[in-house]
C-alpha atoms as a printed R data frame, in Angstrom:
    type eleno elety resid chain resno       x       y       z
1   ATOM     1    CA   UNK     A     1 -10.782  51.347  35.092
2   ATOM     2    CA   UNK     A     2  -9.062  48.982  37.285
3   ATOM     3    CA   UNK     A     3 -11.695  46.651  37.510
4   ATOM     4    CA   UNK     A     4 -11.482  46.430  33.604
5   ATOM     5    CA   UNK     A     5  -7.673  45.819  33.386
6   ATOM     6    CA   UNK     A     6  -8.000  42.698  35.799
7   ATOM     7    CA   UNK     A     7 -10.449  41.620  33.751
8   ATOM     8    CA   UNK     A     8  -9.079  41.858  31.003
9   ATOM     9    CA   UNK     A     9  -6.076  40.188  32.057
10  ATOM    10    CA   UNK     A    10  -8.145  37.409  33.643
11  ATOM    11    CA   UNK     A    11  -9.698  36.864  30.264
12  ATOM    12    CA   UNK     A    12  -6.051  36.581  28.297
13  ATOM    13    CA   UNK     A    13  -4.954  34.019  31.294
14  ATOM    14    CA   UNK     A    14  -8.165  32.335  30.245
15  ATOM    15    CA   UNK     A    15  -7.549  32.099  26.565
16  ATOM    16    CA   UNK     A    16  -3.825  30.897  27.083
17  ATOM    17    CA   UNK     A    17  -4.848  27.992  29.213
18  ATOM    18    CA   UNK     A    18  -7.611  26.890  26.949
19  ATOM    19    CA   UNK     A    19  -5.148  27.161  23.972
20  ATOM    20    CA   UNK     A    20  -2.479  25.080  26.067
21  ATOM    21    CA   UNK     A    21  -4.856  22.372  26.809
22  ATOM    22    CA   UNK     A    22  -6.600  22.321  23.489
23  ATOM    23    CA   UNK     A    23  -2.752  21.757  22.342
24  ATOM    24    CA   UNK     A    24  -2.105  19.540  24.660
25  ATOM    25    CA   UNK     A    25  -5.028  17.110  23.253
26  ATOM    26    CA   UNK     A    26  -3.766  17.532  19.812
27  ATOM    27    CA   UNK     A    27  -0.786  16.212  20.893
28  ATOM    28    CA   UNK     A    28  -2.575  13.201  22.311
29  ATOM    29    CA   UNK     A    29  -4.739  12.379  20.276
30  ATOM    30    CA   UNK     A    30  -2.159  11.943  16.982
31  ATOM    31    CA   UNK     A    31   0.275  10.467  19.057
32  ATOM    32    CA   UNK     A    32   1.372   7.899  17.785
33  ATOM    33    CA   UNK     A    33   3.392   5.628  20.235
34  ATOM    34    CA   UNK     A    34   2.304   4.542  23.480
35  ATOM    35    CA   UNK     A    35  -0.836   2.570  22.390
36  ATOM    36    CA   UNK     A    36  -1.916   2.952  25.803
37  ATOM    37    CA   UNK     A    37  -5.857   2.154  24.979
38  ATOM    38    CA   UNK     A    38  -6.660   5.379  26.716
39  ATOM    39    CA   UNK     A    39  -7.618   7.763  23.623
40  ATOM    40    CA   UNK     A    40  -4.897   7.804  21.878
41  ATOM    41    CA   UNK     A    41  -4.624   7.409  17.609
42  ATOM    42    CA   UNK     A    42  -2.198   6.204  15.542
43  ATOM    43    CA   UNK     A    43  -1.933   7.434  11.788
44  ATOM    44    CA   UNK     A    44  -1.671   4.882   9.238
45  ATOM    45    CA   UNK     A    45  -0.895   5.813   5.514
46  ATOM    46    CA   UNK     A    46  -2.254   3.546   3.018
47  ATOM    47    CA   UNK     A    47  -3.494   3.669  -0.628
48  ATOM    48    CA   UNK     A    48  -7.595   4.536  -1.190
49  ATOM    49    CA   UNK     A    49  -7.449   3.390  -4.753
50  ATOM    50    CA   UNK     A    50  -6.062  -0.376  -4.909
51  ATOM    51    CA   UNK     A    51  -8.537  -2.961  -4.505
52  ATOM    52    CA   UNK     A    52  -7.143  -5.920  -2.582
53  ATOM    53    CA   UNK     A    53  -4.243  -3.568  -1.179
54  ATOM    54    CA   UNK     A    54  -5.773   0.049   0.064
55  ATOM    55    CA   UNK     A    55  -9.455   0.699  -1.018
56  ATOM    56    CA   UNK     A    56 -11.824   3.294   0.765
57  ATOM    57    CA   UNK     A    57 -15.440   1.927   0.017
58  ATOM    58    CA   UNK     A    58 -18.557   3.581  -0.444
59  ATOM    59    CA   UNK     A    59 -19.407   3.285   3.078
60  ATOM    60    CA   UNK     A    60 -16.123   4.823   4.413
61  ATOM    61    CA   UNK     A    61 -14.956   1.801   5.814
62  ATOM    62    CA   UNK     A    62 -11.229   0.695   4.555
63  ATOM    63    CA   UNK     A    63 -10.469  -3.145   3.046
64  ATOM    64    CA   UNK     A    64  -7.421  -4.786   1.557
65  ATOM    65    CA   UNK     A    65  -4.184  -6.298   2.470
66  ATOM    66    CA   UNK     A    66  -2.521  -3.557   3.231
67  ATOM    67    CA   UNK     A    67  -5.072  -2.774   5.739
68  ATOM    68    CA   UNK     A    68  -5.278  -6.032   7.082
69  ATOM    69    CA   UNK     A    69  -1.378  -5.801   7.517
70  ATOM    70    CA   UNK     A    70  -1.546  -2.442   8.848
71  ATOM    71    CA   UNK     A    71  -4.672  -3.575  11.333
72  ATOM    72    CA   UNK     A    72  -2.842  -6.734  13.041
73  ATOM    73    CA   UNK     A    73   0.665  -4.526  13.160
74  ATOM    74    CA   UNK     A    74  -1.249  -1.665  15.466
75  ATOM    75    CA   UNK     A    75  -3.188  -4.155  17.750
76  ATOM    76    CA   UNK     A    76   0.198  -5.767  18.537
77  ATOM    77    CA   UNK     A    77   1.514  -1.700  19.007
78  ATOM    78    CA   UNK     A    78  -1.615  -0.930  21.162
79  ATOM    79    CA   UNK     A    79  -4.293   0.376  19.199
80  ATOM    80    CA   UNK     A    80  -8.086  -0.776  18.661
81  ATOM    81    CA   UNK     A    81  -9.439  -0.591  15.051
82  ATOM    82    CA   UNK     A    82 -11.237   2.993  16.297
83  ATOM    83    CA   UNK     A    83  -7.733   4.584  17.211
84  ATOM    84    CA   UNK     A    84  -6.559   3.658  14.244
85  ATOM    85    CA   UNK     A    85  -6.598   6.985  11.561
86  ATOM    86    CA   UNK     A    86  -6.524   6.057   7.925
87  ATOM    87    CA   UNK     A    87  -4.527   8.645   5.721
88  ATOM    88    CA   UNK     A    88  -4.684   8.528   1.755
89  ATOM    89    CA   UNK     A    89  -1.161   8.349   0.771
90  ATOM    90    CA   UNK     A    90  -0.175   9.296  -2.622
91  ATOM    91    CA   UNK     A    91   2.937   7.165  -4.118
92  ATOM    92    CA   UNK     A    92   4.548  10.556  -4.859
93  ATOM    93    CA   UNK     A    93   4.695  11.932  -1.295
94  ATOM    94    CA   UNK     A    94   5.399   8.687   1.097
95  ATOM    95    CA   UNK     A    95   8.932   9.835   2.127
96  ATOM    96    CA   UNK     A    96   7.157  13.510   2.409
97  ATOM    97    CA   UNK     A    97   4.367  12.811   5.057
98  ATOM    98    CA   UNK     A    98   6.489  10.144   7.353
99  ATOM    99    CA   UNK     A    99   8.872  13.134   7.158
100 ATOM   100    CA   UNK     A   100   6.306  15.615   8.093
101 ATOM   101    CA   UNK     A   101   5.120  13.553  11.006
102 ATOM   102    CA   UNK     A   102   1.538  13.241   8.696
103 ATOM   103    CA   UNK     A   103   1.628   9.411   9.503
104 ATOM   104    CA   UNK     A   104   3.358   6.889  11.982
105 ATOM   105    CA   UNK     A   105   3.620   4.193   9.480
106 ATOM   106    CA   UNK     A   106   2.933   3.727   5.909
107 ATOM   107    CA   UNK     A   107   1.574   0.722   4.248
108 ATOM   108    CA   UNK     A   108   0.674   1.182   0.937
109 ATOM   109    CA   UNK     A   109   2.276  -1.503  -1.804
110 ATOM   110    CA   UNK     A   110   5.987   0.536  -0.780
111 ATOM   111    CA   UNK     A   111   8.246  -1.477  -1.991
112 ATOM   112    CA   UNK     A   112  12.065  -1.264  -0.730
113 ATOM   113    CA   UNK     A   113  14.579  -0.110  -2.503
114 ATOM   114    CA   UNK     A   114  18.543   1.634  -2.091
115 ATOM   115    CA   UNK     A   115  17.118   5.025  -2.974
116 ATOM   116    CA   UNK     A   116  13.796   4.868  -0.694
117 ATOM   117    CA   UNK     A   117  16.321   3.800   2.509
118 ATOM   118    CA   UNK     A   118  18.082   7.046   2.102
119 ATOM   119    CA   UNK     A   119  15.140   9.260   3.197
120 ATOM   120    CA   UNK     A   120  12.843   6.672   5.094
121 ATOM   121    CA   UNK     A   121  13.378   3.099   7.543
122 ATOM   122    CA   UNK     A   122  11.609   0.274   7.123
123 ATOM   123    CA   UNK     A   123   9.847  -2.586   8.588
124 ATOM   124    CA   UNK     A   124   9.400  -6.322   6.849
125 ATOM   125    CA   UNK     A   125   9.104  -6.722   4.100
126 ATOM   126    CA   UNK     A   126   5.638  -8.570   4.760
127 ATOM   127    CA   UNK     A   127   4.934  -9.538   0.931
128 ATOM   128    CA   UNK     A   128   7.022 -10.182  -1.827
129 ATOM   129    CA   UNK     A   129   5.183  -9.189  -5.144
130 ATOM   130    CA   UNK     A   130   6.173  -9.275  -9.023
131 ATOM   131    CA   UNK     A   131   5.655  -7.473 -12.324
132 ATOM   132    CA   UNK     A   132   3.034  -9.648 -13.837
133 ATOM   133    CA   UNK     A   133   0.498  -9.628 -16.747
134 ATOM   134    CA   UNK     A   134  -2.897 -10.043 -16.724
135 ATOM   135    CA   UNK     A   135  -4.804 -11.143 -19.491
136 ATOM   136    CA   UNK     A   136  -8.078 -12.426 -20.031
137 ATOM   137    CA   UNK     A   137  -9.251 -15.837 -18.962
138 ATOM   138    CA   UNK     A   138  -8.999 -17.326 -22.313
139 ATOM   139    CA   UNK     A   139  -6.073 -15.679 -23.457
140 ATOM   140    CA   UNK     A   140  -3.055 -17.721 -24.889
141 ATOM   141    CA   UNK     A   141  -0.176 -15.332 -24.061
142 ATOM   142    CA   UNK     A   142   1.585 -17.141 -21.545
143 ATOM   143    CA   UNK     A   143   4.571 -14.927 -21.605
144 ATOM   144    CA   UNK     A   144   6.186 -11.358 -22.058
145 ATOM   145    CA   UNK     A   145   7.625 -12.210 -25.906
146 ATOM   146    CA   UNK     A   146   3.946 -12.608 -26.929
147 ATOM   147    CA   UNK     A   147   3.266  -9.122 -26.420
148 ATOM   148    CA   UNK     A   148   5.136  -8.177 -30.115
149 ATOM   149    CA   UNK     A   149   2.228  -6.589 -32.050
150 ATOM   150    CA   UNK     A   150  -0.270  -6.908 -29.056
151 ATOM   151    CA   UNK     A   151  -1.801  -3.834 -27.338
152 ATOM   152    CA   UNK     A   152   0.053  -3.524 -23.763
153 ATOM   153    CA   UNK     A   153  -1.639  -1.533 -21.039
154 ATOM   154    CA   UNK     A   154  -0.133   0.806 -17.929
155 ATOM   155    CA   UNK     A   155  -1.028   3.660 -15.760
156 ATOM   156    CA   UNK     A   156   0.582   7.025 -17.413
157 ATOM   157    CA   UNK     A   157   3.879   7.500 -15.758
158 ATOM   158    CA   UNK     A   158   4.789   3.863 -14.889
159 ATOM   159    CA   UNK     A   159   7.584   2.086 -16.124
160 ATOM   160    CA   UNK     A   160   6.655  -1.266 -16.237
161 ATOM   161    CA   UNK     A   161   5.028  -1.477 -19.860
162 ATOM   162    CA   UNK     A   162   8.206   0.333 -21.215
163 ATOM   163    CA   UNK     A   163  10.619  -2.099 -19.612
164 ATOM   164    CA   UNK     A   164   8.839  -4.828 -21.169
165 ATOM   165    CA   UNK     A   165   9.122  -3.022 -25.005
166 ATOM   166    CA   UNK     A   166  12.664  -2.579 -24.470
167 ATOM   167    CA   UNK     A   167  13.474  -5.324 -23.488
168 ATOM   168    CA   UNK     A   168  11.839  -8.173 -23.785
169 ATOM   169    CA   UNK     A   169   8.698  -7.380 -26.475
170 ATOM   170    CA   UNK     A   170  10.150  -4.346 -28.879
171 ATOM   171    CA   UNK     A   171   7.531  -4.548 -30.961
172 ATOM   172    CA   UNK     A   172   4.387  -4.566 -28.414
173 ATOM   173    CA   UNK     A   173   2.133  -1.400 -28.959
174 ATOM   174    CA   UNK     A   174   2.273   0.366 -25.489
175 ATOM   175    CA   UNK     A   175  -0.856   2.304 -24.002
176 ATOM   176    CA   UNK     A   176  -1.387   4.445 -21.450
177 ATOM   177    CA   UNK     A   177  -3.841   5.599 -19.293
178 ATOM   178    CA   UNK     A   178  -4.910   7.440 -16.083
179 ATOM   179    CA   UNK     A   179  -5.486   4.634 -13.820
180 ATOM   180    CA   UNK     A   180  -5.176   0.579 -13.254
181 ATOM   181    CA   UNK     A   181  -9.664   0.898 -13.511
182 ATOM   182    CA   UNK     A   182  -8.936   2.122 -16.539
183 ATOM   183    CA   UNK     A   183  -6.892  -0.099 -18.137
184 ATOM   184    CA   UNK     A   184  -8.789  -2.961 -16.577
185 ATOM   185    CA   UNK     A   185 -12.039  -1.767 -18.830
186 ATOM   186    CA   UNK     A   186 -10.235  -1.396 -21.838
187 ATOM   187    CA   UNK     A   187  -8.774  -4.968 -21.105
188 ATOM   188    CA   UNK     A   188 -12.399  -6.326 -20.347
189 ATOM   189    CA   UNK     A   189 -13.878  -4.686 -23.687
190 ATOM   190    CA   UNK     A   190 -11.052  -5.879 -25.672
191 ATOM   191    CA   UNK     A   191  -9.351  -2.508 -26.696
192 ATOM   192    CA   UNK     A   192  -5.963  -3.841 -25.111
193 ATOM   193    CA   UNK     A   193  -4.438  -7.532 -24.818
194 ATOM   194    CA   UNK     A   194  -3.073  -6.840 -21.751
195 ATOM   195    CA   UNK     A   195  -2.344  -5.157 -18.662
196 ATOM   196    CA   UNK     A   196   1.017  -4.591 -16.461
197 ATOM   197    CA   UNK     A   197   1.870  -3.978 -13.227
198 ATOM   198    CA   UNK     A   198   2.772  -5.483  -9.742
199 ATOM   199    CA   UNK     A   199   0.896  -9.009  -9.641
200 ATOM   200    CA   UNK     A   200  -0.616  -7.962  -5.991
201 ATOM   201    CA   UNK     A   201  -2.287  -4.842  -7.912
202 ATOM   202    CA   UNK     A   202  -3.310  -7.369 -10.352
203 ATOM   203    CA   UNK     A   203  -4.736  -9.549  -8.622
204 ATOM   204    CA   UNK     A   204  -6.556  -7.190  -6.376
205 ATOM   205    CA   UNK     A   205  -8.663  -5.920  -8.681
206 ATOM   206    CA   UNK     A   206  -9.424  -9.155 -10.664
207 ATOM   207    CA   UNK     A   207 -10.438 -10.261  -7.557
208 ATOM   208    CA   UNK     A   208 -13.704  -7.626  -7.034
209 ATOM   209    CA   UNK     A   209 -16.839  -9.241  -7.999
210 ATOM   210    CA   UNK     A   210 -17.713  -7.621 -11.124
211 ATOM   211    CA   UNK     A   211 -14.548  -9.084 -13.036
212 ATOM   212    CA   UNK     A   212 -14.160 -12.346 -10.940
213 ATOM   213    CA   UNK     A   213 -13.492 -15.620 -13.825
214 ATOM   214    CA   UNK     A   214 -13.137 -13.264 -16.388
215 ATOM   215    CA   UNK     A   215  -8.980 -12.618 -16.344
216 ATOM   216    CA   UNK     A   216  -5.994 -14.391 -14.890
217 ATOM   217    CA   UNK     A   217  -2.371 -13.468 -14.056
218 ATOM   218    CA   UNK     A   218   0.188 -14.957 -16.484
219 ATOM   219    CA   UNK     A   219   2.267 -16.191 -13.432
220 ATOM   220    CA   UNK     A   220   5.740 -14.110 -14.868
221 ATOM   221    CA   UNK     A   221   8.078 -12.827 -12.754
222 ATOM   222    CA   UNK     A   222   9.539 -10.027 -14.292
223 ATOM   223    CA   UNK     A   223  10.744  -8.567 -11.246
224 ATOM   224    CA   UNK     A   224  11.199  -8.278  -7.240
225 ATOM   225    CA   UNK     A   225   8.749  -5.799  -5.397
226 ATOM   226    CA   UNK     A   226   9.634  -6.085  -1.742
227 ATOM   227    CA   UNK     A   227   6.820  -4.632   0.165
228 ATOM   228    CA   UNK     A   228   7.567  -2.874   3.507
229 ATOM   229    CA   UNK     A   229   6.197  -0.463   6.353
230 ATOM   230    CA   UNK     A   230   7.649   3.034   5.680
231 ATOM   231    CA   UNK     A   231   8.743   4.161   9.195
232 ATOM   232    CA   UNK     A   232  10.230   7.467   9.539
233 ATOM   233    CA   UNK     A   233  13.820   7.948   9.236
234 ATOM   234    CA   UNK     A   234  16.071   7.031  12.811
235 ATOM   235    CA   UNK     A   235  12.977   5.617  14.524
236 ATOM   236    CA   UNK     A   236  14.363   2.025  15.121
237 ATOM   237    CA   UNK     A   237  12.183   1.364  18.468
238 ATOM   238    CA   UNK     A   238   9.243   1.273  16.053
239 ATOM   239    CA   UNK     A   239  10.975  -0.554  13.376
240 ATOM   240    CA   UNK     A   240  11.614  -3.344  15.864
241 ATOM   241    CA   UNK     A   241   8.517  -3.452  17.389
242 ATOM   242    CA   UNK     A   242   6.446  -3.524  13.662
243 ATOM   243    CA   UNK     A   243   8.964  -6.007  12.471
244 ATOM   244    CA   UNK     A   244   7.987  -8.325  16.040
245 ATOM   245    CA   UNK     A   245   3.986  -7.965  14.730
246 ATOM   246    CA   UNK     A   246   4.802  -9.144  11.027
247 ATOM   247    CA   UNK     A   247   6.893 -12.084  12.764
248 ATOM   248    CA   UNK     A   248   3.455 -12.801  14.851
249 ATOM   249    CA   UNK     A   249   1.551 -12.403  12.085
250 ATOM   250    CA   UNK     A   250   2.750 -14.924  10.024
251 ATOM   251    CA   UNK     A   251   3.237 -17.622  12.884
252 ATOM   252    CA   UNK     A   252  -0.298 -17.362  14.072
253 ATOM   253    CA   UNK     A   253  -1.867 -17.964  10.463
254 ATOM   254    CA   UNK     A   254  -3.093 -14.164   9.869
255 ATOM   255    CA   UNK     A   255  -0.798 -13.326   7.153
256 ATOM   256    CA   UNK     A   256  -1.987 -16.225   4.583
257 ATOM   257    CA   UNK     A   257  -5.427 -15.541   5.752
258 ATOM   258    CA   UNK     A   258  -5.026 -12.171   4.590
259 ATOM   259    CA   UNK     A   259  -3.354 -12.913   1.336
260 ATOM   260    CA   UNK     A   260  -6.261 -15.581   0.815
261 ATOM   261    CA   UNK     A   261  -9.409 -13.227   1.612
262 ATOM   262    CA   UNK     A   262  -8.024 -10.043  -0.551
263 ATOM   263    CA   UNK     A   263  -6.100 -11.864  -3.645
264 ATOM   264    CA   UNK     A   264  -8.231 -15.095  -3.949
265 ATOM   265    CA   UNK     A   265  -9.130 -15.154  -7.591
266 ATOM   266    CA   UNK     A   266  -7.469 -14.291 -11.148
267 ATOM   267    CA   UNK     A   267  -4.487 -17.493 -10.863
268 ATOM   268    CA   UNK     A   268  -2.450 -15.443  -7.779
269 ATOM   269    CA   UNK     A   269  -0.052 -17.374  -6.438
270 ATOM   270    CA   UNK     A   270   1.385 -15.789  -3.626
271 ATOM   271    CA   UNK     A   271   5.227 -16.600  -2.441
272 ATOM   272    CA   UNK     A   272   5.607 -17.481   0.595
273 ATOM   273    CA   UNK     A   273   5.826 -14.886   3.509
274 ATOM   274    CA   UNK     A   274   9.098 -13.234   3.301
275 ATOM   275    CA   UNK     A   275  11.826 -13.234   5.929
276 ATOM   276    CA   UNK     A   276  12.163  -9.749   7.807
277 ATOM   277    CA   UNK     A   277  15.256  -8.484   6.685
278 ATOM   278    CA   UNK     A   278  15.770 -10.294   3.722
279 ATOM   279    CA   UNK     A   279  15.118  -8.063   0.129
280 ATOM   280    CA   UNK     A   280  14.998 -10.207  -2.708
281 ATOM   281    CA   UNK     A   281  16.775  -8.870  -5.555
């Protein structure tokens, strides 16, 4: 009977240490600030669904500008491309999953503004982006008043089409739908006369092969998206060490590289790499 009780005993010691370890490697292994090189991961959130920005391909790899951004900002915090963790971050629950402690950083087309800076820090902004149009390539609306009686596209829940109706096109015929693809088919097949949304999400997906030549961004600037890196709330070390990469970034050439390879086609013209610190208004 004795014999059993130490065994026992020697078999809950067991467990414990196992489970203290296996803990302790959690720990490690979504850690996300030392960037030591020795095994350690960093969680990134970014978009899945915005070609040119965020965009999981078929083969599970990751491409777009956000990516690129996000790539170049964790090689200057430590990390190799394999320690880096990709997590699909929903619009909806950005402020949620830095919060949580889901992600380190988020980089996925999160623009700045008063309300977002109550819950969450950030980093940059790296890329100033615009409400835009796009239109096909032969289209002749050149601006937002020649949307009264044409067919205006958005994504269900986005405000950018109904900003435009009130105020500057009362008379356009809005139309939404579940997603930018979406309205980017019924664009191609004629259905709608246009589309609206940031000119970076534009331009991304004019930019994939299939629909390269065939639309163009009317070059309006119907408003200031300041893009930055979501950073959890109080955590100015990283904020000043992200905001040092994005500096390095631009200097060195990488940013307009980036903005080249992922927004090429489609009449983008990019602004000029914004200051850190400075939000356009």
């Amino acid at each position: 009977m004795m014999l059993r009780k130490v065994s026992a005993a020697a078999a809950a010691a067991l467990v414990l240490s196992l489970t203290a370890t296996a803990c302790g490697g959690d720990d490690k292994d979504s850690d996300s600030g030392s960037g030591s090189g020795s095994g350690d991961k960093i969680k990134i959130g970014i978009k899945y669904d915005q070609p040119g920005l965020g965009l999981k391909e078929p083969d599970g790899s990751f491409s777009g500008f956000d990516v690129d951004v996000a790539t170049y900002v964790a090689k200057e915090l430590g990390y190799k491309p394999d320690q880096i963790e990709w997590v699909e971050t929903k619009s909806a629950d950005r402020e949620n999953a830095l919060a949580r402690g889901d992600v380190k950083l988020i980089a996925a087309t999160y623009s700045i503004n008063d309300e977002r800076k109550q819950k969450v820090d950030f980093a940059g902004p790296y890329l100033l982006a615009h409400q835009d149009l796009l239109v096909k390539a032969d289209s002749d609306i050149t601006k937002a008043t020649d949307l009264n009686n044409k067919k205006l596209c958005s994504v269900t829940g986005s405000t950018s089409a109904q900003n435009i109706k009130n105020d500057l096109a009362p008379k356009a015929q809005l139309k939404e739908l579940g997603g930018y693809s979406e309205c980017i088919a019924a664009l191609q097949s004629g259905s709608v006369d246009a589309l609206t949304t940031d000119d970076s999400i534009l331009a991304g997906f004019a930019a994939q092969d299939k629909y390269k030549g065939k639309f163009k961004l009317a070059g309006l600037k119907l408003s200031n998206e300041n893009y930055g890196v979501g950073v959890k709330k109080g955590d100015t070390a990283t904020i000043d060490k992200v905001n040092t990469a994005l500096e390095k970034m631009v200097s060195d050439k990488s940013w307009q590289k980036a903005v080249d390879d992922n927004f090429g086609p489609a009449n983008y013209k990019n602004e000029p790499a914004p200051k850190i610190g400075t939000i356009v208004k």
